[in-house]
Structure formats: C-alpha cells, structure tokens
GROMACS .gro file of C-alpha atoms in nm:
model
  351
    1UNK     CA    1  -2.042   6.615  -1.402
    2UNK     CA    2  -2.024   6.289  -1.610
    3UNK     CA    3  -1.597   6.335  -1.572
    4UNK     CA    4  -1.623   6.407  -1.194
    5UNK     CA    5  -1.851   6.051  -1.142
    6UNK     CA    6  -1.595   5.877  -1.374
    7UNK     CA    7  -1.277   6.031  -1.185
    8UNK     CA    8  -1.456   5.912  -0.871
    9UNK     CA    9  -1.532   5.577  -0.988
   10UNK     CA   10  -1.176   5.491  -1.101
   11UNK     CA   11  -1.055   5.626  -0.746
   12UNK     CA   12  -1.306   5.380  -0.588
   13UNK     CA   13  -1.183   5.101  -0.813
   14UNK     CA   14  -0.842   5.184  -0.722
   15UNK     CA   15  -0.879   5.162  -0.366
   16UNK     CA   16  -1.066   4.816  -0.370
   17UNK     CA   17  -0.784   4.643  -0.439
   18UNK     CA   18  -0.471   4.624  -0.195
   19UNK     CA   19  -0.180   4.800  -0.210
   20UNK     CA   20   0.124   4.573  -0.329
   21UNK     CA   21   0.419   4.637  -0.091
   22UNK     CA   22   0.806   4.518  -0.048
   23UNK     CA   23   0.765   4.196   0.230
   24UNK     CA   24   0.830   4.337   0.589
   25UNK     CA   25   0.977   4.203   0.851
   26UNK     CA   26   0.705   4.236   1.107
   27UNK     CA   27   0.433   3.944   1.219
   28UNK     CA   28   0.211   3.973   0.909
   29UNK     CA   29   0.190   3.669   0.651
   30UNK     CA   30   0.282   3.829   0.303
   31UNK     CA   31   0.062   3.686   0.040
   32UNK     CA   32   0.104   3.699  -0.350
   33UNK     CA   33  -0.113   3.973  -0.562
   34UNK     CA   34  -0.249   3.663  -0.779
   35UNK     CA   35  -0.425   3.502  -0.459
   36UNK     CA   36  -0.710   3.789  -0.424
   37UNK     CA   37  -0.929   3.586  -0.536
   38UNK     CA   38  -0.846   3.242  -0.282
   39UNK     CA   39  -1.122   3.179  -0.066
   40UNK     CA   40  -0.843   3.089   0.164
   41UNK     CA   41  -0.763   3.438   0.288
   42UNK     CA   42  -1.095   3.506   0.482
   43UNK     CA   43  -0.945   3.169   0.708
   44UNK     CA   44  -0.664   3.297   0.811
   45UNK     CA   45  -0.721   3.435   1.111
   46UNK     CA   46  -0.516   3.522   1.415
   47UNK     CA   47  -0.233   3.702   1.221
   48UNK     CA   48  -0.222   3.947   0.988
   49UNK     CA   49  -0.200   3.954   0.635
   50UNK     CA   50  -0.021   4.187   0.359
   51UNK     CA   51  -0.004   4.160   0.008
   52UNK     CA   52   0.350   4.193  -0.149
   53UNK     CA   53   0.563   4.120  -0.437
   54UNK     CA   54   0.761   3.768  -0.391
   55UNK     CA   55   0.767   3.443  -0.557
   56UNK     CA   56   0.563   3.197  -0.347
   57UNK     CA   57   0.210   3.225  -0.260
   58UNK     CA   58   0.228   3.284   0.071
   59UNK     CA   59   0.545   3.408   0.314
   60UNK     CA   60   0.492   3.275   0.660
   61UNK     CA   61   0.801   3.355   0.762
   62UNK     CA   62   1.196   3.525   0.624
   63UNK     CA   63   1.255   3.122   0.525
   64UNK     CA   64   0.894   2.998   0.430
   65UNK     CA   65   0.722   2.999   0.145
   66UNK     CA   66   0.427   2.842   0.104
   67UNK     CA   67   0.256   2.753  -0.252
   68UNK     CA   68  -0.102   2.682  -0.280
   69UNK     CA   69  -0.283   2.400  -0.555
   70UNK     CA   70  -0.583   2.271  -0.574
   71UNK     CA   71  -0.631   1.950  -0.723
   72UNK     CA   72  -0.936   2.077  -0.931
   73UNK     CA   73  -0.703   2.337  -1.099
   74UNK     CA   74  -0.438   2.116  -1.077
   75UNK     CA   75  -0.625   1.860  -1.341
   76UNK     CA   76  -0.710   2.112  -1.587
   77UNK     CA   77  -0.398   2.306  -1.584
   78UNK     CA   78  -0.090   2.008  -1.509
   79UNK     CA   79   0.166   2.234  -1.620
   80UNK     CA   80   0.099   2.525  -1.344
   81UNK     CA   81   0.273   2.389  -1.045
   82UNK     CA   82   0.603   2.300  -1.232
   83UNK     CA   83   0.628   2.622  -1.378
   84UNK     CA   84   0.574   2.767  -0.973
   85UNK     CA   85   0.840   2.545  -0.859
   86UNK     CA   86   1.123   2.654  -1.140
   87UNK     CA   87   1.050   2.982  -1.058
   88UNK     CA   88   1.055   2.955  -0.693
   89UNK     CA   89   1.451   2.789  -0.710
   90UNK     CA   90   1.634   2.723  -0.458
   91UNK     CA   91   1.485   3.005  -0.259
   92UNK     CA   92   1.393   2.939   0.141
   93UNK     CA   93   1.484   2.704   0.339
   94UNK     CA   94   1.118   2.570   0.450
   95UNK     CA   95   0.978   2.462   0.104
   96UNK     CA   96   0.568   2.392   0.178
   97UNK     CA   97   0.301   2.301  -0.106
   98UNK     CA   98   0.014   2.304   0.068
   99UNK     CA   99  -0.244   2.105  -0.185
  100UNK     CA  100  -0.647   2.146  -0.168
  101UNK     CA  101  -0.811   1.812  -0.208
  102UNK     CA  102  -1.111   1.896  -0.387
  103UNK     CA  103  -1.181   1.668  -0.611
  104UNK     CA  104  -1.315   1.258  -0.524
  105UNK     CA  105  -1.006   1.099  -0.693
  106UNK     CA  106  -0.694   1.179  -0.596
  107UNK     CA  107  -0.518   0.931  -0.504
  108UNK     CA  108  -0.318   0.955  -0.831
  109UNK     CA  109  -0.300   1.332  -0.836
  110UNK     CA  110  -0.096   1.318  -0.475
  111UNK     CA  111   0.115   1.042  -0.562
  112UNK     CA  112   0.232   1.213  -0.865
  113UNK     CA  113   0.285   1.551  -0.652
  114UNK     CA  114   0.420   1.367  -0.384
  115UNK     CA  115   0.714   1.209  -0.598
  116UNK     CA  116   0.759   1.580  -0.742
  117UNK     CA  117   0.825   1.711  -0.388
  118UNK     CA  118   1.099   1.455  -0.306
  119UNK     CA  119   1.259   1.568  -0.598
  120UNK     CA  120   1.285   1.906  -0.529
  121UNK     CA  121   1.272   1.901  -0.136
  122UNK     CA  122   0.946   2.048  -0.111
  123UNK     CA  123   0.713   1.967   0.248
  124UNK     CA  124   0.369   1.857   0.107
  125UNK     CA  125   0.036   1.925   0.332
  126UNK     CA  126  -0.279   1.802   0.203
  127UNK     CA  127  -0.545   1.971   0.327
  128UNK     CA  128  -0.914   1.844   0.297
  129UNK     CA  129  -1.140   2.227   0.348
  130UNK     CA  130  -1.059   2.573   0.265
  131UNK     CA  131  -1.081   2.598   0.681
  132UNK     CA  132  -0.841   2.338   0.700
  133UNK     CA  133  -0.601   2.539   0.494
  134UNK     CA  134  -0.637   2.869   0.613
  135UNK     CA  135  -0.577   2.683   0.959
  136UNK     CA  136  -0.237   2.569   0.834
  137UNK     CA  137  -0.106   2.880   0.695
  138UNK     CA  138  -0.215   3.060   1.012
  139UNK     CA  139  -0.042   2.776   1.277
  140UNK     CA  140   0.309   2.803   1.054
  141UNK     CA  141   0.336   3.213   1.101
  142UNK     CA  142   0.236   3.208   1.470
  143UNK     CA  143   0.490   2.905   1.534
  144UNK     CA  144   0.765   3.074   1.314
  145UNK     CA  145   0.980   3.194   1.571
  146UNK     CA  146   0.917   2.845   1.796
  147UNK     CA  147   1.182   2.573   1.864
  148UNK     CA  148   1.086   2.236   1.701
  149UNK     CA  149   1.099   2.062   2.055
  150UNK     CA  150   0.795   2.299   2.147
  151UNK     CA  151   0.561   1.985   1.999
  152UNK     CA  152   0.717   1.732   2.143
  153UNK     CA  153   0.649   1.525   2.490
  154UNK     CA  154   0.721   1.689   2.807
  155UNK     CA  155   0.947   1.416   3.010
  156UNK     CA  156   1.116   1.513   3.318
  157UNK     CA  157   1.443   1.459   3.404
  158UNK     CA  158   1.456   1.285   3.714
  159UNK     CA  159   1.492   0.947   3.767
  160UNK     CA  160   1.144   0.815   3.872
  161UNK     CA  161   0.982   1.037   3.574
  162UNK     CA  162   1.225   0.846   3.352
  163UNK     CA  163   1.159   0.510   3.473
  164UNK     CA  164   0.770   0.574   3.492
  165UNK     CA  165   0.757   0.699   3.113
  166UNK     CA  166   0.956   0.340   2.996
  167UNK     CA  167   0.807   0.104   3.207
  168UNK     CA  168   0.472   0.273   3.095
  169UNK     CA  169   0.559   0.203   2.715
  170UNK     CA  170   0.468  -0.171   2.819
  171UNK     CA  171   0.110  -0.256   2.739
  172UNK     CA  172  -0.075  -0.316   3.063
  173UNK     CA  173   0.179  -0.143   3.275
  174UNK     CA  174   0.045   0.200   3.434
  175UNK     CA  175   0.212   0.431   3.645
  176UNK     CA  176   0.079   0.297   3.974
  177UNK     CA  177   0.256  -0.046   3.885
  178UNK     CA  178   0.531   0.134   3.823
  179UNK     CA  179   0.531   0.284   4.188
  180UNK     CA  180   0.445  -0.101   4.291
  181UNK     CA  181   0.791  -0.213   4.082
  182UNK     CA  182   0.989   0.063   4.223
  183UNK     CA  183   0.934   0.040   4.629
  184UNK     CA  184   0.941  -0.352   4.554
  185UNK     CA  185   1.232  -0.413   4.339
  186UNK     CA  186   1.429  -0.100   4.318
  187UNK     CA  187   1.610   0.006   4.035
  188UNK     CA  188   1.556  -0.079   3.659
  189UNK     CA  189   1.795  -0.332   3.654
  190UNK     CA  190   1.610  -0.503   3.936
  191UNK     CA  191   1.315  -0.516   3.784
  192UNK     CA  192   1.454  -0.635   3.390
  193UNK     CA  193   1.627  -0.910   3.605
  194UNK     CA  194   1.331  -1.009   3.803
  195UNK     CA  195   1.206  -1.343   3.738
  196UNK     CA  196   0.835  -1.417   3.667
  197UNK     CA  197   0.764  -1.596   3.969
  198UNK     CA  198   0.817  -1.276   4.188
  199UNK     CA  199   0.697  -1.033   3.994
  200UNK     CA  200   0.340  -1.258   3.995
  201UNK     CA  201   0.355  -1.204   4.423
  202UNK     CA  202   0.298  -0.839   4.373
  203UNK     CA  203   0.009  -0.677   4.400
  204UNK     CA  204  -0.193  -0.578   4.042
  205UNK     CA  205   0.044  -0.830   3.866
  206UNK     CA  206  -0.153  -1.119   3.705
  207UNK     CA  207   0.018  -1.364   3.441
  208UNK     CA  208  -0.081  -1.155   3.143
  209UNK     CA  209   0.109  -0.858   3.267
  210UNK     CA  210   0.407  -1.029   3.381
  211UNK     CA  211   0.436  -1.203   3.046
  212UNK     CA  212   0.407  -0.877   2.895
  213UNK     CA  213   0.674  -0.724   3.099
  214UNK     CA  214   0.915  -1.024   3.064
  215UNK     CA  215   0.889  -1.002   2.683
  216UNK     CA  216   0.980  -0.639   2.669
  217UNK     CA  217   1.318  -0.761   2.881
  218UNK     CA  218   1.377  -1.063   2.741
  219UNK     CA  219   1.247  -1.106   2.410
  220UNK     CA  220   1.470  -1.041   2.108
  221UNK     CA  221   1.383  -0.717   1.879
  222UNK     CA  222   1.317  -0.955   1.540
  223UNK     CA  223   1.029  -1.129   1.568
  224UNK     CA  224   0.919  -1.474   1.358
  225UNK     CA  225   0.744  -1.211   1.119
  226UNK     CA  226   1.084  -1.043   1.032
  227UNK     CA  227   1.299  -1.374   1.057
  228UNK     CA  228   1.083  -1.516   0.772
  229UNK     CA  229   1.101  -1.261   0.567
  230UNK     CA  230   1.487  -1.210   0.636
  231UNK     CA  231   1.516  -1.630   0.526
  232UNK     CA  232   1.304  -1.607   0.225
  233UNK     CA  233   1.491  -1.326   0.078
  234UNK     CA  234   1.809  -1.516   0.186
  235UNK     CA  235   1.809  -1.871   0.089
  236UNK     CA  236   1.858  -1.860  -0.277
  237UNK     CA  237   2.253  -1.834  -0.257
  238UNK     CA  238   2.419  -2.014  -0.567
  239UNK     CA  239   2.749  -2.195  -0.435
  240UNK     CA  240   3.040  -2.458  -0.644
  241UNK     CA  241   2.921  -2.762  -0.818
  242UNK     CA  242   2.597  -2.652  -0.925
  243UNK     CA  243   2.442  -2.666  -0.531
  244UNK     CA  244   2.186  -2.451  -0.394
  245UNK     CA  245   2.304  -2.352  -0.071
  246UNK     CA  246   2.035  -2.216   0.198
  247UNK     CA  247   2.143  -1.959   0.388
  248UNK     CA  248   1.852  -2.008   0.678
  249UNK     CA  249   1.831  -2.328   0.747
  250UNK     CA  250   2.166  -2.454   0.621
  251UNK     CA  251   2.032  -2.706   0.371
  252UNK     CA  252   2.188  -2.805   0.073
  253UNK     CA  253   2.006  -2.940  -0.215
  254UNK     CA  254   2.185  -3.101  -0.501
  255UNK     CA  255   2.108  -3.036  -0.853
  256UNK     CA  256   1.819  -3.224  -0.977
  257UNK     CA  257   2.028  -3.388  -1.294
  258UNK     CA  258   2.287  -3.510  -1.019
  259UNK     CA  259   2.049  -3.730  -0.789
  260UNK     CA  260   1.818  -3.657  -0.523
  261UNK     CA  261   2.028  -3.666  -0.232
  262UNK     CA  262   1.934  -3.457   0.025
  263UNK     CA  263   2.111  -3.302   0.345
  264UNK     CA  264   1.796  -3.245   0.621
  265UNK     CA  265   1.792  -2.982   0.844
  266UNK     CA  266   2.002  -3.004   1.191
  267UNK     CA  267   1.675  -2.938   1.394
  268UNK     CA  268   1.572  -3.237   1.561
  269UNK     CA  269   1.231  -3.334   1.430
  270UNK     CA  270   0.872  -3.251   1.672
  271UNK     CA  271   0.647  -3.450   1.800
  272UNK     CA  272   0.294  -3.371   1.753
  273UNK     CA  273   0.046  -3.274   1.514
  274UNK     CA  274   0.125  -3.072   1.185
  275UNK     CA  275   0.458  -3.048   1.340
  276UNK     CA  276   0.809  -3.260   1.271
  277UNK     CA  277   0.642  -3.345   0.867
  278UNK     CA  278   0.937  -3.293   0.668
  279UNK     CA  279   0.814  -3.161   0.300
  280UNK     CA  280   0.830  -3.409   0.045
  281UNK     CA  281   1.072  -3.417  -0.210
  282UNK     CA  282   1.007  -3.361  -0.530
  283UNK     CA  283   1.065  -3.532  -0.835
  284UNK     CA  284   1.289  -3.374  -1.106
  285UNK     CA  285   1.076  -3.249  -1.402
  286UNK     CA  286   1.114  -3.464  -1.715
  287UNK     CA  287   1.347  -3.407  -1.990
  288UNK     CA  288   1.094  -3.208  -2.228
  289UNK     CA  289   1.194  -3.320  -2.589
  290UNK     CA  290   1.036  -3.102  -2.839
  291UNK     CA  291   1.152  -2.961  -3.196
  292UNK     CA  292   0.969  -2.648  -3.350
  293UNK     CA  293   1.119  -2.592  -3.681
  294UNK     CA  294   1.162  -2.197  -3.649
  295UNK     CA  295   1.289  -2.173  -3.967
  296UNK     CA  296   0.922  -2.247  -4.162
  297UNK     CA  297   0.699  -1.916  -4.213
  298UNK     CA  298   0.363  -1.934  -4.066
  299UNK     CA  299   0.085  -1.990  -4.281
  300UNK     CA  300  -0.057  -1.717  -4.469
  301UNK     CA  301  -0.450  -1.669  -4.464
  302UNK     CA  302  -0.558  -1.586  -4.822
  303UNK     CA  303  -0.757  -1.339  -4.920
  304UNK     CA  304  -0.985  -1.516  -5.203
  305UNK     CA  305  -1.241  -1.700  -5.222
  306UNK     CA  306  -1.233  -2.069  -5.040
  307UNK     CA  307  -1.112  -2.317  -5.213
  308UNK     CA  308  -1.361  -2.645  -5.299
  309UNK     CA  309  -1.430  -2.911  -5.053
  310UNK     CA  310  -1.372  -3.259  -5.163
  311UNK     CA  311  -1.656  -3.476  -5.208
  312UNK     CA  312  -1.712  -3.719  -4.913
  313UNK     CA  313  -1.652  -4.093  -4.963
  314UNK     CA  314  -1.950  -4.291  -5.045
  315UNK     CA  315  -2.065  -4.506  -4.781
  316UNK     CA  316  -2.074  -4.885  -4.844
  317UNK     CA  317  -2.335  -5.012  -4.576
  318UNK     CA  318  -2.532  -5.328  -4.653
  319UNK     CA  319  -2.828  -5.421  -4.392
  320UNK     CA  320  -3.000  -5.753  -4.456
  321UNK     CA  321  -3.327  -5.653  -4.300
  322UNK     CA  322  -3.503  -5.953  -4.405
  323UNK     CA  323  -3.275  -6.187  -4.233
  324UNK     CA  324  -3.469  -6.478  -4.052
  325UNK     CA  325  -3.278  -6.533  -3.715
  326UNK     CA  326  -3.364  -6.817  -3.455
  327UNK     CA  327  -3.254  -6.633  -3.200
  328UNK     CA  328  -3.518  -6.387  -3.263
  329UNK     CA  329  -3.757  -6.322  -2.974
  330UNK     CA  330  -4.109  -6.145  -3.024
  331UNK     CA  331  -4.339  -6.070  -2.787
  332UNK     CA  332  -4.657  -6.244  -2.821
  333UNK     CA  333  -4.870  -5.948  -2.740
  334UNK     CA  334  -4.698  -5.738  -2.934
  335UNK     CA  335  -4.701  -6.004  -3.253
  336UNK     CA  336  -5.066  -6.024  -3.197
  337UNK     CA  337  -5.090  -5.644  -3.252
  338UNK     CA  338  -4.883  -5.569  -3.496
  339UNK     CA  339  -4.986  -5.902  -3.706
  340UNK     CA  340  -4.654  -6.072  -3.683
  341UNK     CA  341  -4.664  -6.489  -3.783
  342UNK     CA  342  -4.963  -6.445  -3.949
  343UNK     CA  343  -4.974  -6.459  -4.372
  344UNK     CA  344  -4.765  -6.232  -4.575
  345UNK     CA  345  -4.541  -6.135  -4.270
  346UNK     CA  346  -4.197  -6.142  -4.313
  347UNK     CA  347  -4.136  -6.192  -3.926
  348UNK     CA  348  -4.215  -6.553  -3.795
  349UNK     CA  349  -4.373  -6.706  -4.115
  350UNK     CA  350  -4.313  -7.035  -4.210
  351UNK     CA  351  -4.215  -7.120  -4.571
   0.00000   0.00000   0.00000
C-alpha cells in the first residue's frame, strides 16, 4: 500500500511540471525550462506558450530571442547576464533583453546594461511591472510575422493628402487652413512664395500664423542656438606668426607679447541699448617672475620631543608716573573727590 501511494505520488510530481519539447514552428512562444518559476508567464496572454530546450529565455519568433533580468537579481548576481549573452552568440537576428526595473536606483544599473547591449547588438526594453513585461513578450509573438511599416502613419498618396499632412506640420496651421491655402493660392509653390501681406487677407490667418508659416519657408534650418555653438567650437584656429585667427567672426588677435593691436569685426556697429558695446580689451597678464629652488628637500617633521623655546627679550619700559605736567587738566569735581591739590597729593601740589 505504502509503495502504491509513493508510485502515485512520484507520477503526480512528474506531471506537475511541463514537458520539455524541441521548439516548433507553430504560433506558441517557446520559453526556457529555468523560467517556471517567473511570475511573468501568468501575463502572457493572448498566445500560447511551450516550454522547450533553447538558449534564450524566451523564443518569440524563428529569429527572436528574448532574455529576461531583473535588476534585483541583477545586483546580487552581476556576473549572470554576461554569462547569458556568451552563451547566446551570435544566434538570431532580433537580439531583445528585456530588463525588470525593480529596484528604486537604477539609473546606474541601465546605463551599465545599456553600454553592454551596444556592444553586442542586443535591443534593450525596460519594463517597469511584471504586467508590463508579460505585455511585451506577448505584442512581439503576435506582431512576428508583421511588416515594420504596420506602426507607422497612414498618409495617402494623393496630392491634397500630401500637402495637408506638411502644411499641417506648421504650428497653428490645421487642415481647414490648409483647404483655405489651397482654393486660394494653389499649389505648394504658390503658397511657399506667397508674401505675408496676402496670406494676412485670408480668412483664419492672423499675424502669428502667417509668421509661423513664413518661417517654415523662409527661415534657414540652423538657428542662432546652433550657429553659436558651431562658432565657439570654431574660433580657436592657430595660424603663422603666433596669431589667433577666428574662424566666426574673422577677427584676428595678435599675440599679447607683440602689442595690442586689434583687427574689429566687419559688422558695422548698433545703435541702441546693450547693443554696438564692443568688449574691452584686455590687458596682457604680467611677466610672473618667480624662482622655487626644486632642488632643496622639504622639511622633515621630527619625531622627538620639541626642541626649547628661547627666552623672550626683556622689556626696557620706563614710565615717569610722577611727572608734574602744566599741561595737565583735572576736573575740579573730580579733584574734589578723589582729594587731588590737597596735602600729600602728588597731583596739583605745590612745593
């Protein structure tokens, strides 16, 4: 009786856990023995799931693989997903790690898995709840078989759809402006060469939205912004005879040990406030003349006990404190009071 119960609880046992197959070809996502345990399974949904012997975690499709990390694991065990990754190879074409942000700081932890991606052309998804993931795993097996353009926005190919989704790029334009532009002005070309002042006689178009669309026709691509930037990376170009040559605003400054002579810029100088102030120039540094002998050790700090101060000078100070003065004033009051001028005081007696 006892070896019937145990024969029947080893069968039970054995049919608990999932039978390990070779991966099929069919519409089921084959998953990895080692991820029974993954709270992530029960969130797959929508597709069906297998388990079966490969390399990656999960198999969403004959060229994806998919490995799973969470950042909690991750932390304690560093070594795990580099050890995945070697073994995985140069195998499939779609490379995912899909990582499971579970921990408050990881901000590190991504950058560092982020830099190990690029390296080895691995996709990285970070997702931020075990729903989140399952989500992601589920979307890339039911779009395995999709084209890429399937995500992208639906234009039409005609002519007014094409004119309507560009001029509609410009803030403030909608599409029934466009129709406005269209029946007014014609074609595209029309209305980039229309000037402001009729473009402000149609209807809807105030002076903010005609300056809007003029800039999008007639304003250069590099702003001020990038044009600064562009200059200060630019101007420090080193040129014959000791000369710093600016490549922005074609200046040319002389070395300071050579004079201050200074060629000013060939834009005519503004009018106004804060504007047309040239900078002032400034005056070369002084020659700094110092020696350090570099030859002389530092100073070593013994180790024993102090050494003995020297005694201090003695101090030769001689008051004469009973010095009659004429000069000397006393107040009358306070003579009174304290007895001064009277006999035996040194202070305004007369001898």
């Amino acid at each position: 009786m006892t070896s019937v119960s145990a024969a029947a609880g080893g069968s039970a046992a054995q049919k608990a856990k999932p039978p390990v197959v070779q991966p099929g070809t069919g519409n089921n996502i084959i998953i990895n023995p080692n991820q029974r345990l993954n709270p992530v399974l029960e969130c797959i949904r929508n597709v069906g799931k297998e388990f079966g012997d490969i390399v990656p975690d999960f198999q969403v499709g004959r060229t994806s693989g998919v490995l799973f990390l969470s950042l909690k694991y991750h932390r304690l065990h560093p070594e795990y997903i580099h050890t995945r990754i070697e073994k995985l190879g140069h195998a499939y074409n779609l490379r995912i790690l899909l990582i499971m942000c579970d921990v408050s700081e990881h901000q590190e932890l991504i950058r560092e898995l982020t830099k190990v991606c690029l390296i080895n052309n691995i996709t990285i998804i970070v997702a931020w709840s075990i729903e989140e993931a399952g989500q992601y795993i589920s979307t890339l097996k039911q779009f395995e078989h999709k084209p890429p353009d399937l995500i992208k926005e639906r234009v039409d190919k005609d002519y007014d759809a094409v004119l309507r989704t560009a001029l509609t790029s410009i803030n403030k334009v909608n599409k029934t402006d466009v129709e406005t532009l269209r029946s007014s002005l014609g074609s595209f070309a029309d209305i980039a060469r229309a000037p402001s002042d009729r473009l402000q006689t149609l209807p809807g178009f105030g002076p903010v939205k005609v300056r809007r669309i003029k800039d999008a026709f007639d304003k250069p691509f590099r702003n001020r912004a990038t044009s600064a930037v562009f200059s200060v990376g630019s101007q420090v170009t080193r040129g014959a005879g000791d000369e710093v040559v600016s490549t922005s605003n074609d200046v040319t400054e002389p070395n300071a040990a050579s004079g201050s002579k200074t060629i000013s810029d060939s834009a005519p100088a503004q009018s106004g406030k804060g504007k047309g102030k040239e900078p002032a120039q400034r005056s070369p540094s002084p020659v700094w003349d110092i020696e350090l002998d570099l030859d002389t050790p530092p100073p070593v700090a013994s180790s024993g006990p102090p050494l003995p101060r020297e005694p201090s000078p003695a101090w030769d100070i001689e008051l004469d404190l009973n010095d009659d003065s004429d000069d000397l004033y006393v107040d009358p009051r306070l003579a009174a009071k304290k007895g001064f001028g009277q006999p035996g005081s040194s202070l305004g007696s007369d001898e």
